Coordinates of C-alpha atoms in Angstrom, one line a residue:
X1 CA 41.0 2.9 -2.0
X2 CA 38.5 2.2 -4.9
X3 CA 34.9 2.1 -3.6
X4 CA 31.9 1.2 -6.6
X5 CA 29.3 3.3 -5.7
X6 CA 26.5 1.4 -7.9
X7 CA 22.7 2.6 -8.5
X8 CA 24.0 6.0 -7.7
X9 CA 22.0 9.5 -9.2
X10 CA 23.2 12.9 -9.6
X11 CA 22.3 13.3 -5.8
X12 CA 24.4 10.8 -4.9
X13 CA 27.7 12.4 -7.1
X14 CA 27.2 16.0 -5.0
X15 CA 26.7 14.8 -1.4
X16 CA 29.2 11.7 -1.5
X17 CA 31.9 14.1 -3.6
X18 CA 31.8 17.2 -1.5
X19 CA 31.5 14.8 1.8
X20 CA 34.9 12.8 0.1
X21 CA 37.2 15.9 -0.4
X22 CA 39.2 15.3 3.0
X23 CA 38.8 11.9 2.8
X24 CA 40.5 10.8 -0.4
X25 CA 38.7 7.9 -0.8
X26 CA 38.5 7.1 -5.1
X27 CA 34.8 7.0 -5.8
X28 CA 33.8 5.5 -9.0
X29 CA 29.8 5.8 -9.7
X30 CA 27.8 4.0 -11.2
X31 CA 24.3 4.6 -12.7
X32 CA 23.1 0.9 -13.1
X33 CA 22.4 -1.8 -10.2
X34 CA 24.8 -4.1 -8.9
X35 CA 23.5 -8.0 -9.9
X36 CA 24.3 -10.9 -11.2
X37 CA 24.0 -9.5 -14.6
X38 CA 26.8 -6.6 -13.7
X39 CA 29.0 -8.0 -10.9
X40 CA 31.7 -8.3 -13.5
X41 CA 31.9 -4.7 -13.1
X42 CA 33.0 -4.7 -9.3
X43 CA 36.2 -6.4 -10.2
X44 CA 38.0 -2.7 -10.5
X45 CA 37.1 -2.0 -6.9
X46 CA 38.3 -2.6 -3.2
X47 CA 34.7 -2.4 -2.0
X48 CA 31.3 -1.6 -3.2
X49 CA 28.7 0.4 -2.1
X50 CA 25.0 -0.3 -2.6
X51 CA 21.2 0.8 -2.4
X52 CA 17.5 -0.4 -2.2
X53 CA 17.7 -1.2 -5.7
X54 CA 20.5 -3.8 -5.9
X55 CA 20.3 -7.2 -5.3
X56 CA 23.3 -8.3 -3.5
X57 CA 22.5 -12.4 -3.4
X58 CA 24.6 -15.4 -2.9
X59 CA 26.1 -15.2 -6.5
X60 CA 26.5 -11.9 -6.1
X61 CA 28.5 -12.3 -2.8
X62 CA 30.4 -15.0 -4.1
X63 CA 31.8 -13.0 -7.5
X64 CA 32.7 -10.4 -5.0
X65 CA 34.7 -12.7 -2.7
X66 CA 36.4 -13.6 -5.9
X67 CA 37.4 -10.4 -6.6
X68 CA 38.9 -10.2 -3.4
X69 CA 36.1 -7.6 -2.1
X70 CA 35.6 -8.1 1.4
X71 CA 33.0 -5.1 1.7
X72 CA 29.8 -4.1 1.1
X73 CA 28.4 -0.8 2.1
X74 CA 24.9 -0.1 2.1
X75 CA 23.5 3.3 1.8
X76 CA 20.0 2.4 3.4
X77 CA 19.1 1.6 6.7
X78 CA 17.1 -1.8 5.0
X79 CA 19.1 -5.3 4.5
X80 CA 16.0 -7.3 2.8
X81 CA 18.3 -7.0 -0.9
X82 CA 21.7 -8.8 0.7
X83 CA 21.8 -12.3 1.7
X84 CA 23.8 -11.6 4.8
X85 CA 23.9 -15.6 5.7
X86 CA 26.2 -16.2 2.3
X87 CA 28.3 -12.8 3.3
X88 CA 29.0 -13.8 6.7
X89 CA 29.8 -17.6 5.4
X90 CA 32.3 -15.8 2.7
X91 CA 33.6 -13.3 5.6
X92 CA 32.1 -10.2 3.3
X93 CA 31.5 -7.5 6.1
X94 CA 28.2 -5.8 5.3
X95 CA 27.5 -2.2 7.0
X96 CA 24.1 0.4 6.5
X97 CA 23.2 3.6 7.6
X98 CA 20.5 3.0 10.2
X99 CA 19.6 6.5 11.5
X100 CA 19.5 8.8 8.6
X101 CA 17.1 11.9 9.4
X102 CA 14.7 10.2 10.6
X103 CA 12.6 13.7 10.5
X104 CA 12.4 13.5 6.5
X105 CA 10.8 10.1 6.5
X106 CA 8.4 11.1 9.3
X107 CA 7.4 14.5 7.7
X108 CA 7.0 12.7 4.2
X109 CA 4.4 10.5 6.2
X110 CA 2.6 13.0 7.6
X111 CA 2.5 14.8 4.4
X112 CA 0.9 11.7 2.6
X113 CA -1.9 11.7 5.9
X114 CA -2.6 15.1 5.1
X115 CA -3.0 14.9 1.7
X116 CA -4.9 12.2 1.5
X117 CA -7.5 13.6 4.0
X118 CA -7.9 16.5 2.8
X119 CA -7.4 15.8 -1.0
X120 CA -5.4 17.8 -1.9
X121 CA -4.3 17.0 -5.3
X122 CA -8.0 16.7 -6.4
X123 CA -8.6 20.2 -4.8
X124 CA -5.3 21.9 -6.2
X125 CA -6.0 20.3 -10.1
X126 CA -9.7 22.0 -9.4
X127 CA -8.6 25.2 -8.8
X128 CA -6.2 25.3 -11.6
X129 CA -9.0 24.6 -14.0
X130 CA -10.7 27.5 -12.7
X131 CA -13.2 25.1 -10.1
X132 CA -13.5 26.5 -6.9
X133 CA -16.3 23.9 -5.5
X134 CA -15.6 21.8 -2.3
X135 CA -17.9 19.5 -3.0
X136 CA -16.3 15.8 -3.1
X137 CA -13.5 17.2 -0.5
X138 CA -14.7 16.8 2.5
X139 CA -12.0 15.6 5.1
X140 CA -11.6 14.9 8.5
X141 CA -10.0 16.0 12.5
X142 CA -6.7 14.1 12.9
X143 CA -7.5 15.0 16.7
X144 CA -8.9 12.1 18.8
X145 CA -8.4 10.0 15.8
X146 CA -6.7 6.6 16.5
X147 CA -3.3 6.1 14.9
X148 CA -2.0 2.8 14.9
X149 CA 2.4 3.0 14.3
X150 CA 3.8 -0.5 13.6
X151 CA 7.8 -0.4 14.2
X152 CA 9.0 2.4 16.8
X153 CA 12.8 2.6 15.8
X154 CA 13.7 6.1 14.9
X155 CA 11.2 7.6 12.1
X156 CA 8.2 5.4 14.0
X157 CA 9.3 7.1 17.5
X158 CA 9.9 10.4 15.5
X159 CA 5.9 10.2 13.9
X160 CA 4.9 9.3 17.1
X161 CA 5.9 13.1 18.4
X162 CA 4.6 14.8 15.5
X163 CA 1.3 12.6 15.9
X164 CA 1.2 14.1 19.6
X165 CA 0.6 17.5 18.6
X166 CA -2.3 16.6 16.8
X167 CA -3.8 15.5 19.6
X168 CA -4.0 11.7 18.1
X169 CA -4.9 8.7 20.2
X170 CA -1.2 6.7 19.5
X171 CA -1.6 2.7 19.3
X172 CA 2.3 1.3 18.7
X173 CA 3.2 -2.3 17.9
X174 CA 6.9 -3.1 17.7
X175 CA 8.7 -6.6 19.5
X176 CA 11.0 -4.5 20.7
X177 CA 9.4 -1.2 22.9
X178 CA 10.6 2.6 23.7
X179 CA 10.8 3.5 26.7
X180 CA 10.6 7.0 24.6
X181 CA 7.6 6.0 23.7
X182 CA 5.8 4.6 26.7
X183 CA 7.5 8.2 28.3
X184 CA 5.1 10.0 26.1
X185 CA 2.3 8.3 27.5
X186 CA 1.7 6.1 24.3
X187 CA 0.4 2.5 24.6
X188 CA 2.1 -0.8 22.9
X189 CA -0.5 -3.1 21.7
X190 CA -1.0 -6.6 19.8
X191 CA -0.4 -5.9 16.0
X192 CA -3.9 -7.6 15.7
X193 CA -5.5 -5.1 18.3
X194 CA -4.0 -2.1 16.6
X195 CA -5.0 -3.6 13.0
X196 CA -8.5 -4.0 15.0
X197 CA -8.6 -0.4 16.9
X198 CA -7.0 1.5 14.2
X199 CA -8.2 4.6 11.9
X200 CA -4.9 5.3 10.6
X201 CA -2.1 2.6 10.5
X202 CA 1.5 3.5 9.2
X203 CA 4.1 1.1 8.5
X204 CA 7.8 2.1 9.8
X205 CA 9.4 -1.4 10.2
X206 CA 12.0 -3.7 8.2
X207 CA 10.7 -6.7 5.8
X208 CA 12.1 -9.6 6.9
X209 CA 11.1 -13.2 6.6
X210 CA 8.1 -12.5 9.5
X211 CA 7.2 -9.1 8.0
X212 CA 6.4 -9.9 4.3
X213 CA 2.8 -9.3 4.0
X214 CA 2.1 -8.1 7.5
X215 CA -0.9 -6.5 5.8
X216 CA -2.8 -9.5 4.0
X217 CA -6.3 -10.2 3.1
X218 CA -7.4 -11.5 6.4
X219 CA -5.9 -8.6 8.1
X220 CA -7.4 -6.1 6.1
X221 CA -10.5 -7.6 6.9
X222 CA -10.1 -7.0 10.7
X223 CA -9.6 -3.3 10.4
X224 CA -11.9 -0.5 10.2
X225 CA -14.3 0.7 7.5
X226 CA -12.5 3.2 5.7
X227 CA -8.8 2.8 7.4
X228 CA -6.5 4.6 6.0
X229 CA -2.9 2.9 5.2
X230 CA 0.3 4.3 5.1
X231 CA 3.5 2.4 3.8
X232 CA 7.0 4.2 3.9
X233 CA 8.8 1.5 5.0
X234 CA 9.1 -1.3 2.4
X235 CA 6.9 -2.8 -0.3
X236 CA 7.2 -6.1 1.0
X237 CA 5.0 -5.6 3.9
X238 CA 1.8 -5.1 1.8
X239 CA 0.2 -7.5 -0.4
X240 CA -0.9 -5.0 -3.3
X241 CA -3.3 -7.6 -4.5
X242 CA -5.2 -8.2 -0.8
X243 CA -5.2 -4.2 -0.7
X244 CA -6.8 -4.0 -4.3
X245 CA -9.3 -6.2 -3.8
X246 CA -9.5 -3.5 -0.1
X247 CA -10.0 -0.9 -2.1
X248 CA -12.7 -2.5 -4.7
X249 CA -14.7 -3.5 -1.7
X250 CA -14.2 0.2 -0.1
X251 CA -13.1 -1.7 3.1
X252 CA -9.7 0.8 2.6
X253 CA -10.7 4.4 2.3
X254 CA -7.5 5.7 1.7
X255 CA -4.0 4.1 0.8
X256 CA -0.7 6.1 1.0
X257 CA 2.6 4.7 -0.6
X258 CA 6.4 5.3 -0.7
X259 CA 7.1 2.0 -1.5
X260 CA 6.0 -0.8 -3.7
X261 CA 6.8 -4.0 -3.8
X262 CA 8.1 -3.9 -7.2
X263 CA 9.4 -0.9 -6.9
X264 CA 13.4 -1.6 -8.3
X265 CA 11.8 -1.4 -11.3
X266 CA 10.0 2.0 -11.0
X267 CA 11.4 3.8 -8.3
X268 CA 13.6 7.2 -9.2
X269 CA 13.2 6.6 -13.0
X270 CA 11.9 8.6 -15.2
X271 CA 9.1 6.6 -17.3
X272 CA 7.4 9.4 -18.7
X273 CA 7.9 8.1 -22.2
X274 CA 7.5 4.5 -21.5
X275 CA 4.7 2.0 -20.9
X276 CA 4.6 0.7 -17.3
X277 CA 4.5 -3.2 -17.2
X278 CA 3.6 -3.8 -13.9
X279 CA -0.3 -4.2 -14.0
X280 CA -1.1 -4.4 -10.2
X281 CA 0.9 -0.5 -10.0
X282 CA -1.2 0.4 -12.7
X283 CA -4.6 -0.8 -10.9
X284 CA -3.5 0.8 -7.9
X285 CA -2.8 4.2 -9.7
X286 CA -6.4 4.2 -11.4
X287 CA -7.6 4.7 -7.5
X288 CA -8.9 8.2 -6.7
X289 CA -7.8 7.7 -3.0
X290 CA -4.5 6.2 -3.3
X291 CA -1.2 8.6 -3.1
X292 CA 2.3 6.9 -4.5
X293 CA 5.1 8.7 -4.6
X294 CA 8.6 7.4 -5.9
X295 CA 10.5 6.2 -2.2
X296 CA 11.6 9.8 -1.6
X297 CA 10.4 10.0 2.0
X298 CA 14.8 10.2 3.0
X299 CA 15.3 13.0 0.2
X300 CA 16.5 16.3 2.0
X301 CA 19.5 17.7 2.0
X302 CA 20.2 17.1 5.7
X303 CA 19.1 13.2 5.1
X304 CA 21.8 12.8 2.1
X305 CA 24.5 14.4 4.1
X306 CA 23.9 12.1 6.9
X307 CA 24.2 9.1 4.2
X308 CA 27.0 10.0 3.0
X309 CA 29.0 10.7 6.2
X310 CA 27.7 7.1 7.6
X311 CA 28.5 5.4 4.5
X312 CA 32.0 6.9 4.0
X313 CA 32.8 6.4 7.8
X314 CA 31.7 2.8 7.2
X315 CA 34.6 2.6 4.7
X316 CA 37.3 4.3 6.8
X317 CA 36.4 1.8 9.4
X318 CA 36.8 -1.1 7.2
X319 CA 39.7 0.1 5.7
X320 CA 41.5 0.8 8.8
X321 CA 40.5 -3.1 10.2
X322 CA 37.7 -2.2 12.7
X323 CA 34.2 -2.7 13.2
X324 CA 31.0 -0.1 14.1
X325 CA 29.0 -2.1 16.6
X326 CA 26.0 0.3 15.6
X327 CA 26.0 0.3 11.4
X328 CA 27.8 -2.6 10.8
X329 CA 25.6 -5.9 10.5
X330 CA 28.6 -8.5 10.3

């Protein structure tokens, strides 16, 4: 079977090729995103298989079914690119890798905390030019400090542990609840009360249609002087321009990114020799307390290898007729 394996990097070639060898499937890869602009190029393949950067809408879905492709396999855990209303209407099954090392994503969000706090890119670019003042880098205790974790599914419950060893007060917000959580003692709250309570809030749910711009101006407003902001999630769930105009007025102290909400346009390319067009990234880069780095909080090994075994046992289950009642979404 012929699967179009579009938006895919060199990473994507190793992991999904040496996880394919006893699997047979033919795996054609793609370096450009699957659109309206290059549908046409599906028409080779039984399925297709896409990422965070394709947009898989209703003309999309419908040149597809006309193809006779009756499958489209995500390689995210996130749905906000496919309209799954048209695929179910066109009987296009749709399936995503929810749980991929949730560890990596977790770890990569600690790692932006930390940084952040303790400034660690302005202290390491110091040292290098021979500056070994401290001045300017003074941080803080993550202990007793009041972490506020919207969405609790896998990499929020997983942050949620790390957190504990720090000694962190842990403030959750999520319309469904863990028990896991509420085990370790942890408290679920209004979104409003944690915005409120917060002094570090990190983002770890889907954007849907009731998550876009969770975080707006009049939000912002209600947190704390000098919150700091984590997003690892999606872009969506921010409005860049209400944090911006958070950051101008200092009401944001420090703003962490994976994610931004233009980010098909950015994220793992290399635009070294380019000029950026987006001016609202290039505001938020001119920060000194903002961090953005290029959606890699999945990228370790063991997360790729768990992508790739999800996405390929997707396909054998389509192919063979029969459904996953935990990765597939139609």
């Amino acid at each position: 079977m012929k699967v179009g394996v579009f938006s895919s990097k060199s990473y994507d070639r190793e992991f999904f090729s040496a996880r394919n060898r006893n699997l047979g499937f033919d795996l054609g890869f793609l370096d450009i995103a699957l659109n309206k602009e290059t549908v046409e190029l599906a028409r080779y393949f039984d399925a297709v298989s896409v990422c965070v950067d394709d947009l898989v809408d209703s003309s999309v879905l419908r040149a597809l079914k006309s193809f006779d492709i009756h499958h489209v396999a995500l390689r995210c855990s996130g749905f906000n690119n496919i309209d799954l209303k048209q695929a179910h209407k066109l009987g296009i099954g749709v399936s995503r890798v929810p749980n991929y090392s949730a560890e990596s994503v977790a770890e990569h969000t600690l790692a932006i905390i930390l940084a952040l706090n303790r400034k660690l890119l302005k202290a390491g670019n110091r040292v290098l030019d021979n500056n070994f003042g401290i001045e300017g880098l003074l941080g803080f205790n993550l202990r007793n400090k009041t972490v506020g974790v919207v969405g609790t599914g896998a990499i929020g419950l997983t942050l949620v542990k790390i957190l504990s060893g720090f000694g962190c007060k842990i403030l959750c917000y999520d319309p469904v609840q863990s028990a896991d959580v509420t085990a370790l003692g942890h408290n679920y709250v209004s979104l409003q009360e944690l915005i409120k309570e917060s002094d570090v809030i990190s983002l770890h749910c889907p954007l849907t249609e009731d998550s876009q711009h969770m975080l707006d101006h009049e939000a912002i407003q209600n947190m704390k002087d000098k919150v700091m902001i984590i997003n690892t999630s999606r872009g969506g769930l921010i409005n860049t321009q209400a944090i911006i105009s958070g950051l101008k007025s200092k009401k944001i102290g420090y703003l962490g990114i994976d994610v931004y909400e233009m980010e098909s346009e950015l994220a793992n390319n290399d635009l070294i020799c380019e000029k950026i067009p987006l001016d609202t990234y290039q505001r938020l880069a001119t920060f000194p307390n903002v961090l953005i780095t290029s959606h890699q909080g999945f990228f370790t090994s063991e997360s790729l290898v768990q992508i790739a075994d999800t996405t390929l046992r997707n396909l054998q289950y389509y192919f063979a007729g029969k459904v996953c009642d935990e990765t597939f979404l139609l």
